[in-house]
Amino acid sequence: MPNSSSISEFLLLALADTRQLQLLHFWLLLGIYLAALLGNGLISTAVACDHRLHTPMYFFLLNLALLDLGCISTTLPEAMANALWHTRHISYAGCAAQIFFFSFLFSAEYCILTMMTYDRYVAICKPLHYGTLLGSRACSTMAAAAWGTGVLYSLMHTANTFSLPLCQGNAVDQFFCEIPQLVKLSCSKSYLREVGLIVFSVLVLFGCFVFILFSYVQIFRAVLRMPSEQGRHKAFSTCLPHLAVLSLFLSTAIFANLRPPSLSSQSLDLTMAVLYSVVPPSLNPLIYSMRNQELKDAVRKMISWTHFSRDKLFICLYK
């Protein structure tokens, strides 16, 4: 049996058996990837360029969009290349990079979503202290802490995972390198260190979840006490997109990583991986822009300015 020192590459799960289906998966993944790039790119550019959106809520939304761009760019390009070129190979270093960046971006995104909850809590429950508690320096510090936490979390998991001796071959039952799938390749009992680290991580994430739950209980209590129907509608319109994104993120991630082994199968593992790694980055821009008129106006303004600049450039070139 091969051990970790003799493995130079891994074999990822093929998305389909026939060439026609592989090409179909390639075009489907390409469409999803381009939609995610467009949506998150538009939000990032609109927030960065429009001074009216330079507020804590949109600052955290900008960070979320950037993390979504990185998250989906870590997994889909490799899967698309494998489907297009009819291959399953990924190098040892490429697999390690995939695990590091995906763990980093995924954990940082959870931190940002937690901070967005705090932002909504302060805005609705403590509006008079909003400028003090969430000034530009405080927001920058919180965002830096989220990204830094993601790096440390990812370093621990990546180093620990690739220090495990691998005795079960090099075939990964997933379309990208995923920690649980690599742990399955490790020797018996040697995986307990990574399981212990995962349990510790789950406890920390559960602490964040309790904070989010407590914050939203306070938010809904404050909203229901508002005398103005217009005020309640405005408060709900800023909270519901975040709550939808958070629910999508947590439900898919929890079920994918904490479901009992009896519910595990190759097709179910693949479906859950797509749900938590591909669906949230693709749908988040749509969810946030659906009820947000300020963001829609900023995107329209940016697009119209782009068309105007392009037309002006063409006029200058043809003079």
mmCIF file of N, CA and C in Angstrom, residues 3 14 59-60 82 89 100 109 169 194 198 228 255 282 285 319:
data_model
loop_
_atom_site.group_PDB
_atom_site.id
_atom_site.type_symbol
_atom_site.label_atom_id
_atom_site.label_comp_id
_atom_site.label_asym_id
_atom_site.label_seq_id
_atom_site.Cartn_x
_atom_site.Cartn_y
_atom_site.Cartn_z
ATOM 1 N N ASN A 3 2.244 4.917 0.985
ATOM 2 C CA ASN A 3 2.148 5.797 2.143
ATOM 3 C C ASN A 3 2.288 7.233 1.674
ATOM 4 N N ALA A 14 -14.453 11.515 -10.578
ATOM 5 C CA ALA A 14 -14.956 11.941 -11.886
ATOM 6 C C ALA A 14 -16.439 12.271 -11.766
ATOM 7 N N PHE A 59 -19.419 47.284 4.010
ATOM 8 C CA PHE A 59 -18.012 46.912 4.149
ATOM 9 C C PHE A 59 -17.889 45.403 4.398
ATOM 10 N N PHE A 60 -18.729 44.882 5.291
ATOM 11 C CA PHE A 60 -18.712 43.435 5.546
ATOM 12 C C PHE A 60 -19.242 42.658 4.342
ATOM 13 N N ASN A 82 -10.618 19.175 -15.206
ATOM 14 C CA ASN A 82 -10.646 17.714 -15.230
ATOM 15 C C ASN A 82 -11.754 17.185 -16.136
ATOM 16 N N HIS A 89 -6.489 13.789 -12.248
ATOM 17 C CA HIS A 89 -5.271 13.987 -11.460
ATOM 18 C C HIS A 89 -5.195 15.390 -10.858
ATOM 19 N N PHE A 100 -5.910 24.148 1.912
ATOM 20 C CA PHE A 100 -5.554 25.346 2.690
ATOM 21 C C PHE A 100 -6.467 26.509 2.339
ATOM 22 N N GLU A 109 -15.245 33.239 6.043
ATOM 23 C CA GLU A 109 -16.604 33.630 5.661
ATOM 24 C C GLU A 109 -17.562 33.463 6.838
ATOM 25 N N GLY A 169 -4.418 4.293 -0.316
ATOM 26 C CA GLY A 169 -4.349 4.701 -1.711
ATOM 27 C C GLY A 169 -4.410 6.213 -1.873
ATOM 28 N N GLU A 194 -6.803 14.538 13.858
ATOM 29 C CA GLU A 194 -7.605 15.443 13.038
ATOM 30 C C GLU A 194 -9.057 15.455 13.509
ATOM 31 N N ILE A 198 -11.144 18.693 14.609
ATOM 32 C CA ILE A 198 -12.449 19.000 14.033
ATOM 33 C C ILE A 198 -13.481 19.213 15.143
ATOM 34 N N SER A 228 -43.511 52.068 14.179
ATOM 35 C CA SER A 228 -43.742 52.363 12.767
ATOM 36 C C SER A 228 -43.657 51.090 11.925
ATOM 37 N N PHE A 255 -24.763 19.719 7.643
ATOM 38 C CA PHE A 255 -25.200 18.405 7.179
ATOM 39 C C PHE A 255 -24.088 17.680 6.430
ATOM 40 N N SER A 282 -22.644 31.294 -5.289
ATOM 41 C CA SER A 282 -23.402 31.652 -6.492
ATOM 42 C C SER A 282 -24.676 32.411 -6.159
ATOM 43 N N PRO A 285 -24.929 36.764 -4.004
ATOM 44 C CA PRO A 285 -25.175 38.072 -4.656
ATOM 45 C C PRO A 285 -26.643 38.286 -4.992
ATOM 46 N N LYS A 319 -12.974 59.102 -34.608
ATOM 47 C CA LYS A 319 -12.828 60.496 -35.087
ATOM 48 C C LYS A 319 -11.630 60.607 -36.031
#
